[in-house]
GROMACS .gro file of N, CA, C and O in nm:
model
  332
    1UNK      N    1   0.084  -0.116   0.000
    1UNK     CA    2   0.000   0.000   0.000
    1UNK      C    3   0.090   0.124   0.000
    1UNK      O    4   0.171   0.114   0.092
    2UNK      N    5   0.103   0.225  -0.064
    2UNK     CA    6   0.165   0.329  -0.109
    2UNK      C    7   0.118   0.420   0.043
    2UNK      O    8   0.038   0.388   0.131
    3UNK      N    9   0.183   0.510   0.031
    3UNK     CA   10   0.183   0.601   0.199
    3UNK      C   11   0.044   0.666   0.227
    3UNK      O   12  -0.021   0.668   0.331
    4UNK      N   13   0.012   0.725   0.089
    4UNK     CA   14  -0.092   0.773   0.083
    4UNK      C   15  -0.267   0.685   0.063
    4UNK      O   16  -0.378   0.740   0.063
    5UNK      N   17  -0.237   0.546   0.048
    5UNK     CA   18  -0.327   0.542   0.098
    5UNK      C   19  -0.379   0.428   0.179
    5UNK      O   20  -0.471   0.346   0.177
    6UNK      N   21  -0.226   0.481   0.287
    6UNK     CA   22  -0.270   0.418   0.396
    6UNK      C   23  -0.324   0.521   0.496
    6UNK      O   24  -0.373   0.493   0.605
    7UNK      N   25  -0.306   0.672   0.433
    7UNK     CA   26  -0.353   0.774   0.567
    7UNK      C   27  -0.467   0.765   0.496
    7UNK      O   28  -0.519   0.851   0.568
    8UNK      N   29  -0.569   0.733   0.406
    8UNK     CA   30  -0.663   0.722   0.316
    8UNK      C   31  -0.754   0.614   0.461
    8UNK      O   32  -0.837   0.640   0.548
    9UNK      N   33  -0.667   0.475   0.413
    9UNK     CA   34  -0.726   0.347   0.492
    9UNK      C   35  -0.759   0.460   0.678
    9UNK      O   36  -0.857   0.488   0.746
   10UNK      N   37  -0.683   0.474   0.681
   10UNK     CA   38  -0.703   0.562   0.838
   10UNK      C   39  -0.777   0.648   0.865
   10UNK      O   40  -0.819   0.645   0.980
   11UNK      N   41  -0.818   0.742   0.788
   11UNK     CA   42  -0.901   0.823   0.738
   11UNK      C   43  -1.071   0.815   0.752
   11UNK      O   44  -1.152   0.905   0.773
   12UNK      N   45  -1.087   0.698   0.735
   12UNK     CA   46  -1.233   0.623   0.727
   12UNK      C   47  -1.278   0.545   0.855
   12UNK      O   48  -1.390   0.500   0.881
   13UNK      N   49  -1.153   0.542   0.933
   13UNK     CA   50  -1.228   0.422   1.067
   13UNK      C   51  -1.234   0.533   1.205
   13UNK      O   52  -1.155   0.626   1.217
   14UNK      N   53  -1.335   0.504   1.295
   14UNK     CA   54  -1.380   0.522   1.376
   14UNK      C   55  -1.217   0.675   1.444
   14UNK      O   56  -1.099   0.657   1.412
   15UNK      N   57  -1.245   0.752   1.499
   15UNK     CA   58  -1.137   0.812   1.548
   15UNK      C   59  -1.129   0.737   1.711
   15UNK      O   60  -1.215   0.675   1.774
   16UNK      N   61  -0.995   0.773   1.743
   16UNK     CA   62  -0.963   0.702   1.836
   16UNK      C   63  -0.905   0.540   1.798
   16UNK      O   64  -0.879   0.477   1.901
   17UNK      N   65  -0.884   0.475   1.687
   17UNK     CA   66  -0.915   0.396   1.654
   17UNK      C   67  -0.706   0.373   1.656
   17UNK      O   68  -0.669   0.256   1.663
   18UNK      N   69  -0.634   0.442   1.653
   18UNK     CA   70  -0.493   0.496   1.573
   18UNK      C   71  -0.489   0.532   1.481
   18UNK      O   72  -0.578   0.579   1.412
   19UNK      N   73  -0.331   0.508   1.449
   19UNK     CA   74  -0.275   0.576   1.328
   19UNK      C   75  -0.192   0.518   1.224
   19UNK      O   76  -0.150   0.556   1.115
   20UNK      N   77  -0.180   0.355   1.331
   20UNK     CA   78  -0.108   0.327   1.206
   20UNK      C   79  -0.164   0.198   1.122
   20UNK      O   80  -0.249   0.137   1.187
   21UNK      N   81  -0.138   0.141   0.990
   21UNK     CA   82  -0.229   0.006   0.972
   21UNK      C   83  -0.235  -0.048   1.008
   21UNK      O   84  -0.345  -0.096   0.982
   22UNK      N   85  -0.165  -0.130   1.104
   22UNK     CA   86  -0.215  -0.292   1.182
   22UNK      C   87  -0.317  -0.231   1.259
   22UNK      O   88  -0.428  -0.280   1.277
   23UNK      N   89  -0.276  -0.118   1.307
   23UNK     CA   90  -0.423  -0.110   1.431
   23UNK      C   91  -0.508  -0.089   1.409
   23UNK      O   92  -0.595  -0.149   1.472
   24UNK      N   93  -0.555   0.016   1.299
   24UNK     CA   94  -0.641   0.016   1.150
   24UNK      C   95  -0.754  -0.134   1.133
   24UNK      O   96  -0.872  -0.161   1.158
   25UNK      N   97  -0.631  -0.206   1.073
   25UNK     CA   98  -0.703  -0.311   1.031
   25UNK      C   99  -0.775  -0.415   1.136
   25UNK      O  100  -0.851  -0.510   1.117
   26UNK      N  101  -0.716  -0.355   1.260
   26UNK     CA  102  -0.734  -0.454   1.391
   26UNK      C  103  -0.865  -0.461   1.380
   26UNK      O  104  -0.941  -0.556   1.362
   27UNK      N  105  -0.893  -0.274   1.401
   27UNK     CA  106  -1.032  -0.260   1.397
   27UNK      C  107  -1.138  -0.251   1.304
   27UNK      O  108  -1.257  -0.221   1.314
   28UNK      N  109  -1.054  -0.288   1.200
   28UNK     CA  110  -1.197  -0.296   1.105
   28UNK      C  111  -1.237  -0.449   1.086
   28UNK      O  112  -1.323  -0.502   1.015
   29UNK      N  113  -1.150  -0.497   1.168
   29UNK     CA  114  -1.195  -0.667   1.153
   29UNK      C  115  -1.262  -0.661   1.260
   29UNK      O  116  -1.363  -0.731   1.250
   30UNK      N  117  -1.250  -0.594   1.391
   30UNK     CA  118  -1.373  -0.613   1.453
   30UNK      C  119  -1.530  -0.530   1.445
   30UNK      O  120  -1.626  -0.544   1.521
   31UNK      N  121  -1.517  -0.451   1.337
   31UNK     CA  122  -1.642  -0.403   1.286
   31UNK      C  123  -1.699  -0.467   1.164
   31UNK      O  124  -1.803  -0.410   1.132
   32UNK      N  125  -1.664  -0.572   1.079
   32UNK     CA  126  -1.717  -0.604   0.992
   32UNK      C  127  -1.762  -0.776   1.045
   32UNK      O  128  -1.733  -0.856   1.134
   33UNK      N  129  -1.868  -0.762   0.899
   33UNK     CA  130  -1.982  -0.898   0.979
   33UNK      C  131  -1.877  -1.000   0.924
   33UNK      O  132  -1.760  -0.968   0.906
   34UNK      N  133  -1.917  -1.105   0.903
   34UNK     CA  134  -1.883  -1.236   0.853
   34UNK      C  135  -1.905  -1.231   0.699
   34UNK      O  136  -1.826  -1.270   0.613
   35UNK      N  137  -2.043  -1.170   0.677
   35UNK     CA  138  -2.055  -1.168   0.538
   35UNK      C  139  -1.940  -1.098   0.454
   35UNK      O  140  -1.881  -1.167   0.371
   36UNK      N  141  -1.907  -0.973   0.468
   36UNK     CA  142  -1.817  -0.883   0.459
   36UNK      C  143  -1.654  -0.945   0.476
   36UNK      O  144  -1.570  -0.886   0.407
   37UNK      N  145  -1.610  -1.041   0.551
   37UNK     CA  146  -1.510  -1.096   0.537
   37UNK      C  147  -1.539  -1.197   0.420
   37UNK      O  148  -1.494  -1.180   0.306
   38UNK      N  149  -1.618  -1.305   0.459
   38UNK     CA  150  -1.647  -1.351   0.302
   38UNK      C  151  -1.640  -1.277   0.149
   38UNK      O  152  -1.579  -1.317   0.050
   39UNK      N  153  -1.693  -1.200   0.160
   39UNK     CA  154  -1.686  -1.061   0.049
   39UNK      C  155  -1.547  -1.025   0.014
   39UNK      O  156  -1.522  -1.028  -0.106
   40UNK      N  157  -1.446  -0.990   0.101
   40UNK     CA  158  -1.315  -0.962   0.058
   40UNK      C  159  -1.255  -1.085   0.058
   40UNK      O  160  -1.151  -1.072  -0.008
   41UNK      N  161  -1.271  -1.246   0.115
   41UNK     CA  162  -1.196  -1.296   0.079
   41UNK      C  163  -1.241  -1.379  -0.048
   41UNK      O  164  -1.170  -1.467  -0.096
   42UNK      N  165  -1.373  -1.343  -0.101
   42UNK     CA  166  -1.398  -1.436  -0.211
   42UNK      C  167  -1.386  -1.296  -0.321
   42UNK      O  168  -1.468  -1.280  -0.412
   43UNK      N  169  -1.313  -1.235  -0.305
   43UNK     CA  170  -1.347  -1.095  -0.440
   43UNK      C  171  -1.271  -1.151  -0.543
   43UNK      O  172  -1.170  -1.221  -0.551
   44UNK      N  173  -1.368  -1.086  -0.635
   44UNK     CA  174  -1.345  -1.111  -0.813
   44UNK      C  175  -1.290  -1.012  -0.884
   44UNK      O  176  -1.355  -0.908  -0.896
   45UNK      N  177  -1.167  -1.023  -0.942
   45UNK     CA  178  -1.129  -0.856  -1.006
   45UNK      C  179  -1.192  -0.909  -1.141
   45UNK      O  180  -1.183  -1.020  -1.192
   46UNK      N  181  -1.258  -0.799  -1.183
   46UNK     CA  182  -1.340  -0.819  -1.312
   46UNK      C  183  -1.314  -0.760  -1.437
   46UNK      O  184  -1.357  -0.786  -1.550
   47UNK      N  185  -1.212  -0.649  -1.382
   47UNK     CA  186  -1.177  -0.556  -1.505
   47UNK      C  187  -1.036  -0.473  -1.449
   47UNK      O  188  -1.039  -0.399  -1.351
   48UNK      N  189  -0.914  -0.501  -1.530
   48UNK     CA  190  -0.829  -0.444  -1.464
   48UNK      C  191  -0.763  -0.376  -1.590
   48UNK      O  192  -0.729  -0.439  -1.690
   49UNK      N  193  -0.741  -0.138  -1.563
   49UNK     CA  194  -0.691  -0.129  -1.704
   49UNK      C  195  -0.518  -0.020  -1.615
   49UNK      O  196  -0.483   0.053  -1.522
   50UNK      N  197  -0.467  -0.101  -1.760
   50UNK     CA  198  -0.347   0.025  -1.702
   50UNK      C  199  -0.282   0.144  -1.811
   50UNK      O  200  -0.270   0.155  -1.933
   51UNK      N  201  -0.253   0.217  -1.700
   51UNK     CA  202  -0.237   0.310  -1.762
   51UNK      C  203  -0.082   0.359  -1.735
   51UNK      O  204  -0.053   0.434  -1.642
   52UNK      N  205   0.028   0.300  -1.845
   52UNK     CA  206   0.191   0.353  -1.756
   52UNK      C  207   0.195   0.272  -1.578
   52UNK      O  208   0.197   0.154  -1.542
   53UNK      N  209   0.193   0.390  -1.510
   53UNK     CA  210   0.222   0.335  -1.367
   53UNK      C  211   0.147   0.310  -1.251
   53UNK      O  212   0.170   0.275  -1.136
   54UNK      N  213   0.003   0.353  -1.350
   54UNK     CA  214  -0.108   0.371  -1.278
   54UNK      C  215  -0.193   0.260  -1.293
   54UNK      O  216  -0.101   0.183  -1.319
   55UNK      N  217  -0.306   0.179  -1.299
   55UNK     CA  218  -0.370   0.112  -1.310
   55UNK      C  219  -0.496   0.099  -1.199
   55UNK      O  220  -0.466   0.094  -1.080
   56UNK      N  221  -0.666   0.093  -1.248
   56UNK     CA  222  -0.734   0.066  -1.197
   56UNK      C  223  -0.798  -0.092  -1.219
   56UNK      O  224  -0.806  -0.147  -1.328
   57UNK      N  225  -0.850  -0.163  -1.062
   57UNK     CA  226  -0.883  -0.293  -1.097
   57UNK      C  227  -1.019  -0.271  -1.035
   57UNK      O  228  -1.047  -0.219  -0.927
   58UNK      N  229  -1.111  -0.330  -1.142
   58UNK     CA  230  -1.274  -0.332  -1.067
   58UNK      C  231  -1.281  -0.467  -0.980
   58UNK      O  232  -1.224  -0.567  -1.024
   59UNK      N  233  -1.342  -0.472  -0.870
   59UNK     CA  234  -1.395  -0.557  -0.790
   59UNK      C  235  -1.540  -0.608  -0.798
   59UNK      O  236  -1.632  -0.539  -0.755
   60UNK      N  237  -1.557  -0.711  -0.845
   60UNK     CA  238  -1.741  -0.761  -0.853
   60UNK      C  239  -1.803  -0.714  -0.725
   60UNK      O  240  -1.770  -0.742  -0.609
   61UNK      N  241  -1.896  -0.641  -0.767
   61UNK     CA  242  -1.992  -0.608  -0.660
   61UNK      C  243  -1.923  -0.534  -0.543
   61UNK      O  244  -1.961  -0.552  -0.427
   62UNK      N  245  -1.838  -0.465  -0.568
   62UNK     CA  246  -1.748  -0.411  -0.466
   62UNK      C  247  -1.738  -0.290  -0.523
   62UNK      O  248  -1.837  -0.229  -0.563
   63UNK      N  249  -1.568  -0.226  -0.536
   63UNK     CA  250  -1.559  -0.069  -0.577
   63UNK      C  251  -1.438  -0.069  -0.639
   63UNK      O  252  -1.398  -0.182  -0.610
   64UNK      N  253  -1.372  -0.030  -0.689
   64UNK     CA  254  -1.264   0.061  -0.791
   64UNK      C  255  -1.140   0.018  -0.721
   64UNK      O  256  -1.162   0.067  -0.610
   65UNK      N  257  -1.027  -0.040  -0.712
   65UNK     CA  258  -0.899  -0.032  -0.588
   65UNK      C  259  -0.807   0.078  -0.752
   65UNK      O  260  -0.804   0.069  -0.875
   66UNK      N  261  -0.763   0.149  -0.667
   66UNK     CA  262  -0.666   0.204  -0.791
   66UNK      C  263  -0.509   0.155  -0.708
   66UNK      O  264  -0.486   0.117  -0.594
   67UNK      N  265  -0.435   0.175  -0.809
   67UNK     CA  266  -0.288   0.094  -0.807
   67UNK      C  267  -0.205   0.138  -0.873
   67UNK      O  268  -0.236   0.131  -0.991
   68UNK      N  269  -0.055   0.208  -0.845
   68UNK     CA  270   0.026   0.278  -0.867
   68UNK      C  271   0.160   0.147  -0.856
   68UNK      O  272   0.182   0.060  -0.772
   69UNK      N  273   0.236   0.190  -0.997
   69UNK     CA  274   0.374   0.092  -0.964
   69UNK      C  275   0.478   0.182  -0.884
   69UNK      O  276   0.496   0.302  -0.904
   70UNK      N  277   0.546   0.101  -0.790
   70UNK     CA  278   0.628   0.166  -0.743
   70UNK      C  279   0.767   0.079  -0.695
   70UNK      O  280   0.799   0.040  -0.582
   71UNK      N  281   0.798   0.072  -0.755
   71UNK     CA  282   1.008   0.044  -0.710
   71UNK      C  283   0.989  -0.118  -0.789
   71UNK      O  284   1.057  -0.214  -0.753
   72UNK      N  285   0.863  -0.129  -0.924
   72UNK     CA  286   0.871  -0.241  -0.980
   72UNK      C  287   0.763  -0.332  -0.949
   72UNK      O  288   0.721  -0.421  -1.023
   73UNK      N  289   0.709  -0.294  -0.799
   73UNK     CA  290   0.587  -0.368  -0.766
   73UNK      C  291   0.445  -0.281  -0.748
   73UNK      O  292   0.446  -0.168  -0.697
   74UNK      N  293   0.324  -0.343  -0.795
   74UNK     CA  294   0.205  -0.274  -0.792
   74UNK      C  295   0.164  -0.235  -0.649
   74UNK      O  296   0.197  -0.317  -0.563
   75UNK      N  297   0.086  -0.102  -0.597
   75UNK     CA  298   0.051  -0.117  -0.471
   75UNK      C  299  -0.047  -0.028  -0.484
   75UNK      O  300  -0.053   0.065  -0.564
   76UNK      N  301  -0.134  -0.064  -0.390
   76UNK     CA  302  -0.249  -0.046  -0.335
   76UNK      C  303  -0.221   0.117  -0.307
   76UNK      O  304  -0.131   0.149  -0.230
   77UNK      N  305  -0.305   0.222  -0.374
   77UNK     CA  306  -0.298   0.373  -0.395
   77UNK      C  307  -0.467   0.432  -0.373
   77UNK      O  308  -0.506   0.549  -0.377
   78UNK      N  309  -0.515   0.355  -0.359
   78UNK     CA  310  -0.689   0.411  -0.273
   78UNK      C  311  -0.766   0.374  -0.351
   78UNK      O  312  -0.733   0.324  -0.459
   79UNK      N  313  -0.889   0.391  -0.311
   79UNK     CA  314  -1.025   0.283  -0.356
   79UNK      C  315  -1.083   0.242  -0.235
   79UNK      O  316  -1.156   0.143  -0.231
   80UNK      N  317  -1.061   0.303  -0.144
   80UNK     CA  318  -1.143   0.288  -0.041
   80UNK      C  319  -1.266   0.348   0.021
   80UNK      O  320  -1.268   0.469   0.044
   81UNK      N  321  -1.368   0.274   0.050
   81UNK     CA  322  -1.444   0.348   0.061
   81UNK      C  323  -1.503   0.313   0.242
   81UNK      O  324  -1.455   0.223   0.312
   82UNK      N  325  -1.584   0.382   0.275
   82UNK     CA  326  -1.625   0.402   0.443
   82UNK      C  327  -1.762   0.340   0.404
   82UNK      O  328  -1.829   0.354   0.301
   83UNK      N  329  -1.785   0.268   0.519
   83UNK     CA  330  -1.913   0.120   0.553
   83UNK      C  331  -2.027   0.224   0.522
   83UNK      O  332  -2.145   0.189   0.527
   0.00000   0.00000   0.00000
């Protein structure tokens, strides 16, 4: 995940919550249902276009992740969205 959007990922959860991603993600695993983990771990990329260093990948029934190359490897650059 590129820097920016991990203050993105942080951005969206509960305040008080921290600041940095593990603790982030701590808590968004304890706010999401079961269905919703199912959901991200069964996701379908359905359409992925690039552009140079940029690239967007669609998610079935989900939302947009956009993706920036950086030092050779793709990373996670925002597409996040709040519950």
């Amino acid at each position: 995940m590129t820097a920016r959007a991990k203050q993105q990922l942080v951005s969206i959860v509960p305040k008080g919550t921290g600041s940095t991603c593990r603790s982030v993600i701590g808590t968004i695993s304890k706010l999401i249902t079961g269905a919703q983990v199912r959901q991200v771990r069964d996701a379908k990329i359905v359409d992925v276009r690039v552009h140079g260093d940029t690239a967007t990948a669609r998610i079935l029934g989900a939302t947009t992740a956009r993706l920036t190359k950086t030092g050779g490897h793709w990373l996670i650059s925002g597409g996040f969205q709040a519950p």
